[in-house]
C-alpha cells in the first residue's frame, strides 16, 4: 500500500488543528479523523529508528534471567498427585483379590468412544456376577470419567497415571490383569468421587457417607448410621 | 592392544553409536497440528514444560528440515493424502509420533470421515494416550522415541549390532 492511499494520520504531537487541515486537504481520510482511536498515527522518530522499542524488548528478556524459573523438570518432577486428576481408568480390586465389578455393562454403554468390552461370568461368591473379561482399549479411551460416574459399584475409577506411551497398538489393550488395582491405592480417588457426585444427587441419603471411606462429609457428622455397601 | 590401551585419555566409539547419539538428541519435529492436541504440543515447547531440554524444540514448518513428524489431532481422509505427502517430503531417517487417541486409533470418532489411526497411512513409531495428552505425555513419547533411535543402526532401520567386549 502506497503512503498516499494508506489511512495514516499525522503524528499525535501535530495536534488537532493539523488533523483538521489534513481532513480538509484529503477528504478520503475523513473517517480516520472522525475516529482517530482505531486508526494508526504516523510513526514518530523514536518508532522509526526502532532503537527504543528494541532496547525495551531486550530489557524485558534480560530481566527474565533474574526471575524465578517456572520449568517443571518432567521425568523427575511429575504432576501434583491430586485425587481429582483424570488419568487412566482402572478397576478396583477388593482386599480378597476379586474385582468389585459385577459386569452390569453400564460403563460399556456410556463410554463415548466405545473403548470398553465386558464379558460377564458367574462365581460362587456371595456377589455372583463378575467380569470374565474386561478389556479397555487405551488408544480409544479419552479419560472422560463417564464410566466412573455411571458405575453403581464404584468399581471403575480414574487413577493418577497419566503418561501412557507405547510402540505397538497391542500394548494399549489392557485386560483384567493389567486394569485391576488394589483398593488401598485408590482410596483418595474413591473418596473424591463420593464427595463430588453426591453433591449432584438431590436425593442423597443420610446413610450414604460410608464408614470405610476416607472422606466423611462434616455436614452429616453424627447424624447418620454408617452403612458399607460393599 | 587397541587405541584405548595405548592412549588412555582417548575414548573410542563406533560411528553408528555416535550418529545415533547425535540423532536422538537433536530431533527436529514437524508439527502436523490438526486439532486440540496441537495446543498441548505448543505448551510442550513453552517454558513450563520445555521440550528443548531433550533437544527437540526446533519445530520446523518445512518437512525438508524435519526428523520426526508429530501427528497431533484428528486426521480425516481428506487430510490424509496431504499428511502422507508431507511425510514423503521428509528426509530419511524419519519417525512419526501419533499424539493423542484420535491420531492413534481414531479415538472418539468412529465414522467414515476420520482415519482410524494414522498407522493406516504412516509408519507410526510411538503412540500416545490421552485426549489430549498432557505435555508430560508428549515428553514421555519423545523419550520413548529417543530410546528407539538408540536401538537403531546408522541407516535408521536395522537394529544396531551389539558391542562385544573381549
Short mmCIF file of C-alpha atoms in Angstrom, two decimals:
data_model
loop_
_atom_site.label_atom_id
_atom_site.label_comp_id
_atom_site.label_asym_id
_atom_site.label_seq_id
_atom_site.Cartn_x
_atom_site.Cartn_y
_atom_site.Cartn_z
CA UNK A 1 0.00 0.00 0.00
CA UNK A 2 1.48 3.33 -1.01
CA UNK A 3 1.77 6.16 1.54
CA UNK A 4 -0.86 8.21 -0.30
CA UNK A 5 -3.55 5.58 -0.10
CA UNK A 6 -2.76 4.34 3.43
CA UNK A 7 -5.18 5.61 6.10
CA UNK A 8 -2.44 7.18 8.20
CA UNK A 9 -2.96 10.14 10.49
CA UNK A 10 -0.31 12.75 11.22
CA UNK A 11 1.66 12.25 14.44
CA UNK A 12 -0.27 12.97 17.64
CA UNK A 13 2.16 15.75 18.52
CA UNK A 14 0.90 17.69 15.50
CA UNK A 15 -2.34 18.40 17.33
CA UNK A 16 -5.97 18.63 16.37
CA UNK A 17 -5.51 21.66 14.11
CA UNK A 18 -3.27 19.85 11.66
CA UNK A 19 -5.55 16.81 11.77
CA UNK A 20 -8.44 19.01 10.74
CA UNK A 21 -6.37 20.51 7.94
CA UNK A 22 -5.38 17.04 6.80
CA UNK A 23 -9.04 16.13 6.74
CA UNK A 24 -9.87 19.17 4.66
CA UNK A 25 -6.92 18.55 2.36
CA UNK A 26 -7.69 14.88 1.80
CA UNK A 27 -11.38 14.03 2.09
CA UNK A 28 -10.80 10.30 1.91
CA UNK A 29 -9.17 10.45 5.38
CA UNK A 30 -12.36 11.84 6.90
CA UNK A 31 -13.31 8.53 8.51
CA UNK A 32 -9.88 8.22 10.05
CA UNK A 33 -10.08 11.70 11.51
CA UNK A 34 -13.56 11.15 12.87
CA UNK A 35 -12.47 8.08 14.78
CA UNK A 36 -8.78 8.54 15.47
CA UNK A 37 -8.61 5.92 18.23
CA UNK A 38 -8.94 2.95 15.94
CA UNK A 39 -6.56 4.24 13.25
CA UNK A 40 -2.80 4.25 13.44
CA UNK A 41 -0.99 7.51 13.61
CA UNK A 42 2.16 8.13 11.61
CA UNK A 43 5.30 6.80 13.23
CA UNK A 44 7.31 9.13 15.45
CA UNK A 45 11.05 9.47 15.07
CA UNK A 46 11.65 7.16 18.01
CA UNK A 47 9.48 4.47 16.45
CA UNK A 48 11.06 4.92 13.03
CA UNK A 49 14.53 4.44 14.46
CA UNK A 50 13.34 1.26 16.19
CA UNK A 51 16.02 1.61 18.86
CA UNK A 52 13.77 2.42 21.79
CA UNK A 53 11.27 -0.44 21.44
CA UNK A 54 14.11 -2.79 20.55
CA UNK A 55 16.01 -1.97 23.73
CA UNK A 56 12.79 -2.25 25.70
CA UNK A 57 12.21 -5.78 24.46
CA UNK A 58 15.81 -6.71 25.15
CA UNK A 59 15.48 -5.37 28.66
CA UNK A 60 12.37 -7.44 29.21
CA UNK A 61 14.12 -10.59 28.05
CA UNK A 62 17.17 -9.82 30.14
CA UNK A 63 15.11 -9.16 33.25
CA UNK A 64 13.60 -12.66 32.93
CA UNK A 65 17.01 -14.11 33.72
CA UNK A 66 16.67 -12.95 37.29
CA UNK A 67 13.10 -14.13 37.76
CA UNK A 68 12.07 -17.49 39.14
CA UNK A 69 12.42 -20.47 36.83
CA UNK A 70 8.98 -21.89 36.03
CA UNK A 71 10.10 -25.00 34.16
CA UNK A 72 8.93 -28.28 35.63
CA UNK A 73 11.59 -30.95 35.05
CA UNK A 74 9.20 -33.61 33.89
CA UNK A 75 10.72 -37.05 34.30
CA UNK A 76 11.92 -36.14 37.76
CA UNK A 77 9.11 -33.80 38.79
CA UNK A 78 5.79 -35.32 37.91
CA UNK A 79 2.42 -33.69 38.14
CA UNK A 80 0.91 -32.99 41.50
CA UNK A 81 -0.75 -36.18 42.66
CA UNK A 82 -4.23 -34.84 43.26
CA UNK A 83 -7.21 -37.20 43.53
CA UNK A 84 -9.06 -35.03 41.01
CA UNK A 85 -6.55 -35.87 38.28
CA UNK A 86 -8.09 -37.75 35.35
CA UNK A 87 -5.68 -40.48 34.47
CA UNK A 88 -6.05 -43.99 33.17
CA UNK A 89 -9.25 -45.78 34.25
CA UNK A 90 -8.56 -48.75 36.49
CA UNK A 91 -10.68 -51.41 38.16
CA UNK A 92 -10.92 -51.53 41.93
CA UNK A 93 -9.64 -54.77 43.44
CA UNK A 94 -11.08 -55.66 46.81
CA UNK A 95 -8.96 -56.88 49.68
CA UNK A 96 -9.67 -60.52 48.79
CA UNK A 97 -8.33 -60.00 45.27
CA UNK A 98 -11.68 -60.04 43.46
CA UNK A 99 -12.84 -57.12 41.35
CA UNK A 100 -15.68 -55.01 42.62
CA UNK A 101 -17.15 -55.01 39.15
CA UNK A 102 -20.35 -57.02 38.65
CA UNK A 103 -20.26 -56.71 34.84
CA UNK A 104 -23.50 -54.75 34.59
CA UNK A 105 -22.30 -53.13 31.39
CA UNK A 106 -23.26 -49.56 32.22
CA UNK A 107 -19.77 -48.21 31.57
CA UNK A 108 -19.63 -50.16 28.33
CA UNK A 109 -22.86 -48.49 27.31
CA UNK A 110 -21.96 -44.95 28.38
CA UNK A 111 -18.40 -44.92 27.05
CA UNK A 112 -18.39 -42.32 24.24
CA UNK A 113 -15.63 -43.89 22.14
CA UNK A 114 -16.78 -47.48 22.95
CA UNK A 115 -13.42 -48.35 24.43
CA UNK A 116 -14.70 -50.89 26.97
CA UNK A 117 -15.58 -54.51 26.25
CA UNK A 118 -17.00 -56.70 29.02
CA UNK A 119 -17.84 -60.41 29.01
CA UNK A 120 -19.80 -61.32 32.16
CA UNK A 121 -19.37 -64.52 34.12
CA UNK A 122 -20.58 -66.25 37.29
CA UNK A 123 -18.82 -67.15 40.52
CA UNK A 124 -19.65 -68.98 43.76
CA UNK A 125 -19.02 -65.93 45.93
CA UNK A 126 -21.91 -64.03 47.59
CA UNK A 127 -21.75 -61.49 44.78
CA UNK A 128 -22.38 -63.90 41.96
CA UNK A 129 -21.54 -61.83 38.92
CA UNK A 130 -18.09 -60.86 37.85
CA UNK A 131 -16.44 -59.91 34.58
CA UNK A 132 -15.00 -62.91 32.79
CA UNK A 133 -13.00 -60.49 30.71
CA UNK A 134 -12.81 -56.72 30.98
CA UNK A 135 -10.88 -55.04 28.21
CA UNK A 136 -10.24 -51.33 27.72
CA UNK A 137 -8.58 -50.11 24.55
CA UNK A 138 -6.44 -47.32 25.95
CA UNK A 139 -5.95 -45.87 22.49
CA UNK A 140 -9.70 -45.27 22.36
CA UNK A 141 -10.17 -44.08 25.94
CA UNK A 142 -10.47 -40.32 26.21
CA UNK A 143 -10.30 -40.25 30.02
CA UNK A 144 -13.69 -38.58 30.33
CA UNK A 145 -14.57 -40.44 33.57
CA UNK A 146 -18.13 -41.15 32.44
CA UNK A 147 -17.56 -44.80 33.35
CA UNK A 148 -16.57 -43.81 36.86
CA UNK A 149 -19.60 -41.55 37.16
CA UNK A 150 -22.08 -44.15 35.99
CA UNK A 151 -20.68 -47.09 37.95
CA UNK A 152 -23.10 -48.09 40.74
CA UNK A 153 -20.49 -50.23 42.49
CA UNK A 154 -17.60 -47.76 42.50
CA UNK A 155 -15.71 -50.45 40.68
CA UNK A 156 -14.01 -48.38 37.97
CA UNK A 157 -12.21 -45.18 38.90
CA UNK A 158 -9.68 -42.91 37.26
CA UNK A 159 -6.15 -43.36 38.54
CA UNK A 160 -3.41 -40.77 38.64
CA UNK A 161 -1.25 -42.49 36.00
CA UNK A 162 -1.50 -40.17 33.06
CA UNK A 163 1.50 -40.81 30.83
CA UNK A 164 0.94 -43.93 28.77
CA UNK A 165 3.02 -44.31 25.62
CA UNK A 166 4.00 -47.35 23.63
CA UNK A 167 5.32 -48.58 20.32
CA UNK A 168 2.63 -51.10 19.43
CA UNK A 169 -1.13 -50.77 19.44
CA UNK A 170 -1.49 -54.18 21.06
CA UNK A 171 0.22 -52.87 24.18
CA UNK A 172 -2.64 -50.47 24.77
CA UNK A 173 -5.34 -53.11 25.01
CA UNK A 174 -5.46 -53.61 28.76
CA UNK A 175 -7.13 -56.69 30.16
CA UNK A 176 -8.35 -57.53 33.65
CA UNK A 177 -4.88 -58.42 34.88
CA UNK A 178 -3.49 -55.05 33.93
CA UNK A 179 -6.50 -53.00 34.96
CA UNK A 180 -7.02 -54.30 38.49
CA UNK A 181 -5.51 -52.13 41.18
CA UNK A 182 -5.66 -52.68 44.95
CA UNK A 183 -8.26 -50.59 46.70
CA UNK A 184 -5.68 -49.28 49.14
CA UNK A 185 -4.05 -47.27 46.35
CA UNK A 186 -7.36 -45.81 45.17
CA UNK A 187 -8.85 -44.66 48.48
CA UNK A 188 -8.28 -40.98 47.73
CA UNK A 189 -9.97 -41.08 44.37
CA UNK A 190 -12.95 -43.08 45.66
CA UNK A 191 -13.43 -40.55 48.42
CA UNK A 192 -13.23 -37.75 45.87
CA UNK A 193 -15.82 -39.49 43.71
CA UNK A 194 -18.21 -39.87 46.63
CA UNK A 195 -17.78 -36.28 47.64
CA UNK A 196 -18.22 -34.91 44.13
CA UNK A 197 -21.05 -36.96 42.74
CA UNK A 198 -23.06 -36.86 45.93
CA UNK A 199 -23.15 -33.10 45.60
CA UNK A 200 -25.15 -33.51 42.40
CA UNK A 201 -27.54 -36.02 43.93
CA UNK A 202 -30.66 -34.26 45.17
CA UNK A 203 -31.94 -37.49 46.74
CA UNK A 204 -28.76 -38.01 48.75
CA UNK A 205 -29.46 -40.23 51.69
CA UNK A 206 -28.22 -39.51 55.18
CA UNK A 207 -26.83 -43.01 55.39
CA UNK A 208 -24.70 -42.52 52.29
CA UNK A 209 -21.41 -41.44 53.91
CA UNK A 210 -19.57 -44.70 54.27
CA UNK A 211 -17.58 -45.88 57.19
CA UNK A 212 -14.83 -47.48 55.17
CA UNK A 213 -14.08 -44.46 53.02
CA UNK A 214 -11.56 -41.82 53.81
CA UNK A 215 -13.88 -38.89 53.39
CA UNK A 216 -16.82 -38.15 55.66
CA UNK A 217 -18.96 -35.17 54.93
CA UNK A 218 -18.87 -32.96 58.04
CA UNK A 219 -22.46 -31.90 57.44
CA UNK A 220 -23.60 -35.42 58.25
CA UNK A 221 -21.33 -35.94 61.23
CA UNK A 222 -23.13 -37.83 63.97
CA UNK A 223 -26.44 -37.83 62.15
CA UNK A 224 -26.06 -40.92 60.03
CA UNK A 225 -25.75 -44.61 60.54
CA UNK A 226 -22.74 -45.79 58.60
CA UNK A 227 -23.55 -48.44 56.02
CA UNK A 228 -20.91 -50.15 53.98
CA UNK A 229 -22.48 -51.28 50.76
CA UNK A 230 -19.54 -53.48 49.95
CA UNK B 1 46.01 -53.77 22.14
CA UNK B 2 43.54 -51.20 20.98
CA UNK B 3 43.78 -47.46 20.79
CA UNK B 4 42.44 -47.07 24.30
CA UNK B 5 45.27 -49.14 25.74
CA UNK B 6 47.97 -47.06 24.07
CA UNK B 7 46.32 -43.69 24.77
CA UNK B 8 44.22 -43.95 27.95
CA UNK B 9 42.88 -40.41 27.55
CA UNK B 10 41.23 -41.29 24.21
CA UNK B 11 37.66 -42.61 24.12
CA UNK B 12 36.80 -44.64 21.05
CA UNK B 13 33.33 -45.32 19.75
CA UNK B 14 31.62 -46.70 16.73
CA UNK B 15 30.28 -44.38 14.08
CA UNK B 16 26.81 -45.87 14.43
CA UNK B 17 26.78 -45.12 18.16
CA UNK B 18 27.94 -41.58 17.58
CA UNK B 19 25.38 -40.91 14.85
CA UNK B 20 22.62 -42.45 16.93
CA UNK B 21 23.58 -40.31 19.90
CA UNK B 22 23.53 -37.19 17.75
CA UNK B 23 20.24 -38.09 16.13
CA UNK B 24 18.34 -38.84 19.28
CA UNK B 25 19.45 -35.64 20.99
CA UNK B 26 18.65 -33.32 18.10
CA UNK B 27 15.21 -34.33 16.93
CA UNK B 28 13.59 -31.66 14.81
CA UNK B 29 9.84 -32.14 14.87
CA UNK B 30 7.48 -31.42 12.03
CA UNK B 31 4.25 -30.35 13.73
CA UNK B 32 1.17 -31.64 11.99
CA UNK B 33 -1.26 -29.86 14.30
CA UNK B 34 -4.74 -30.90 13.27
CA UNK B 35 -6.86 -30.13 16.31
CA UNK B 36 -6.78 -29.59 20.08
CA UNK B 37 -3.70 -31.78 20.59
CA UNK B 38 -1.75 -29.06 18.80
CA UNK B 39 -2.45 -26.72 21.72
CA UNK B 40 -0.81 -29.17 24.09
CA UNK B 41 2.03 -29.54 21.63
CA UNK B 42 2.54 -25.77 21.75
CA UNK B 43 2.50 -25.91 25.54
CA UNK B 44 5.16 -28.61 25.43
CA UNK B 45 7.68 -26.32 23.76
CA UNK B 46 6.72 -23.49 26.09
CA UNK B 47 8.76 -22.54 29.14
CA UNK B 48 6.69 -24.55 31.59
CA UNK B 49 7.47 -27.95 30.08
CA UNK B 50 10.34 -27.00 27.79
CA UNK B 51 10.89 -29.74 25.26
CA UNK B 52 14.26 -28.17 24.44
CA UNK B 53 15.66 -29.97 27.45
CA UNK B 54 15.52 -33.04 25.18
CA UNK B 55 16.91 -31.24 22.13
CA UNK B 56 13.60 -31.32 20.29
CA UNK B 57 12.47 -27.73 20.46
CA UNK B 58 13.24 -26.71 16.88
CA UNK B 59 9.82 -27.04 15.31
CA UNK B 60 10.38 -26.84 11.57
CA UNK B 61 7.39 -25.95 9.46
CA UNK B 62 9.17 -27.32 6.44
CA UNK B 63 9.24 -31.11 6.13
CA UNK B 64 12.60 -30.96 4.35
CA UNK B 65 14.28 -30.00 7.61
CA UNK B 66 12.50 -32.35 9.98
CA UNK B 67 13.23 -35.68 11.58
CA UNK B 68 10.09 -36.59 13.43
CA UNK B 69 6.51 -35.87 12.50
CA UNK B 70 4.15 -35.28 15.40
CA UNK B 71 0.64 -36.01 14.18
CA UNK B 72 -1.38 -34.06 16.74
CA UNK B 73 -5.09 -34.41 16.25
CA UNK B 74 -7.88 -35.90 14.22
CA UNK B 75 -6.75 -36.95 10.78
CA UNK B 76 -9.58 -37.01 8.26
CA UNK B 77 -9.41 -38.89 5.00
CA UNK B 78 -9.46 -35.57 3.20
CA UNK B 79 -6.28 -34.55 5.03
CA UNK B 80 -4.71 -37.99 4.79
CA UNK B 81 -3.15 -37.52 1.35
CA UNK B 82 -1.64 -34.22 2.48
CA UNK B 83 -0.18 -35.83 5.59
CA UNK B 84 1.29 -38.62 3.50
CA UNK B 85 2.79 -36.14 1.06
CA UNK B 86 4.37 -34.16 3.90
CA UNK B 87 5.78 -37.39 5.30
CA UNK B 88 7.21 -38.32 1.90
CA UNK B 89 8.93 -34.96 1.68
CA UNK B 90 10.83 -35.53 4.92
CA UNK B 91 14.39 -36.78 4.51
CA UNK B 92 15.40 -40.18 5.84
CA UNK B 93 15.71 -41.27 8.59
CA UNK B 94 12.34 -40.14 9.82
CA UNK B 95 9.96 -41.07 12.59
CA UNK B 96 6.32 -40.50 13.46
CA UNK B 97 4.71 -39.85 16.83
CA UNK B 98 0.94 -40.33 16.92
CA UNK B 99 -0.15 -37.87 19.59
CA UNK B 100 -3.49 -38.45 21.22
CA UNK B 101 -6.16 -41.07 20.72
CA UNK B 102 -7.52 -39.52 17.51
CA UNK B 103 -4.21 -39.88 15.74
CA UNK B 104 -3.52 -43.25 17.33
CA UNK B 105 -6.80 -45.03 16.71
CA UNK B 106 -9.45 -42.55 15.62
CA UNK B 107 -10.49 -42.21 19.25
CA UNK B 108 -13.91 -40.75 19.74
CA UNK B 109 -14.56 -40.59 16.01
CA UNK B 110 -15.82 -43.89 14.68
CA UNK B 111 -17.15 -42.65 11.38
CA UNK B 112 -16.42 -42.62 7.68
CA UNK B 113 -14.64 -39.27 7.72
CA UNK B 114 -11.79 -39.98 10.14
CA UNK B 115 -8.76 -42.17 9.59
CA UNK B 116 -8.88 -44.91 12.27
CA UNK B 117 -5.29 -44.43 13.32
CA UNK B 118 -2.60 -42.73 11.26
CA UNK B 119 -0.81 -46.06 11.01
CA UNK B 120 -3.15 -46.68 8.08
CA UNK B 121 -1.07 -44.24 6.05
CA UNK B 122 2.16 -43.67 8.02
CA UNK B 123 4.55 -45.97 9.88
CA UNK B 124 3.99 -44.85 13.47
CA UNK B 125 6.83 -45.33 15.94
CA UNK B 126 5.30 -44.14 19.20
CA UNK B 127 1.63 -44.00 20.17
CA UNK B 128 0.40 -41.66 22.87
CA UNK B 129 -2.70 -41.99 25.02
CA UNK B 130 -4.82 -39.06 26.17
CA UNK B 131 -7.46 -36.71 24.84
CA UNK B 132 -5.49 -34.54 24.54
CA UNK B 133 -2.34 -35.95 26.13
CA UNK B 134 -0.71 -33.74 28.68
CA UNK B 135 2.62 -32.15 27.71
CA UNK B 136 4.22 -34.64 30.07
CA UNK B 137 2.90 -37.47 27.91
CA UNK B 138 4.36 -35.95 24.76
CA UNK B 139 7.70 -35.57 26.51
CA UNK B 140 7.45 -39.22 27.52
CA UNK B 141 6.75 -40.10 23.88
CA UNK B 142 9.84 -38.18 22.76
CA UNK B 143 11.87 -40.04 25.38
CA UNK B 144 10.47 -43.34 24.12
CA UNK B 145 11.43 -42.34 20.57
CA UNK B 146 14.94 -41.48 21.76
CA UNK B 147 15.15 -44.94 23.27
CA UNK B 148 14.05 -46.43 19.97
CA UNK B 149 16.56 -44.40 17.94
CA UNK B 150 19.25 -45.58 20.31
CA UNK B 151 18.49 -49.15 19.24
CA UNK B 152 18.75 -48.46 15.51
CA UNK B 153 21.74 -48.71 13.20
CA UNK B 154 23.12 -45.88 11.11
CA UNK B 155 20.56 -46.30 8.35
CA UNK B 156 17.76 -45.73 10.85
CA UNK B 157 16.05 -49.04 10.02
CA UNK B 158 18.02 -52.08 11.08
CA UNK B 159 18.65 -52.78 14.78
CA UNK B 160 22.09 -51.79 15.95
CA UNK B 161 24.69 -54.53 16.33
CA UNK B 162 25.63 -55.11 19.94
CA UNK B 163 29.17 -54.39 21.09
CA UNK B 164 31.24 -57.42 22.05
CA UNK B 165 33.89 -56.70 24.64
CA UNK B 166 36.59 -59.34 24.93
#
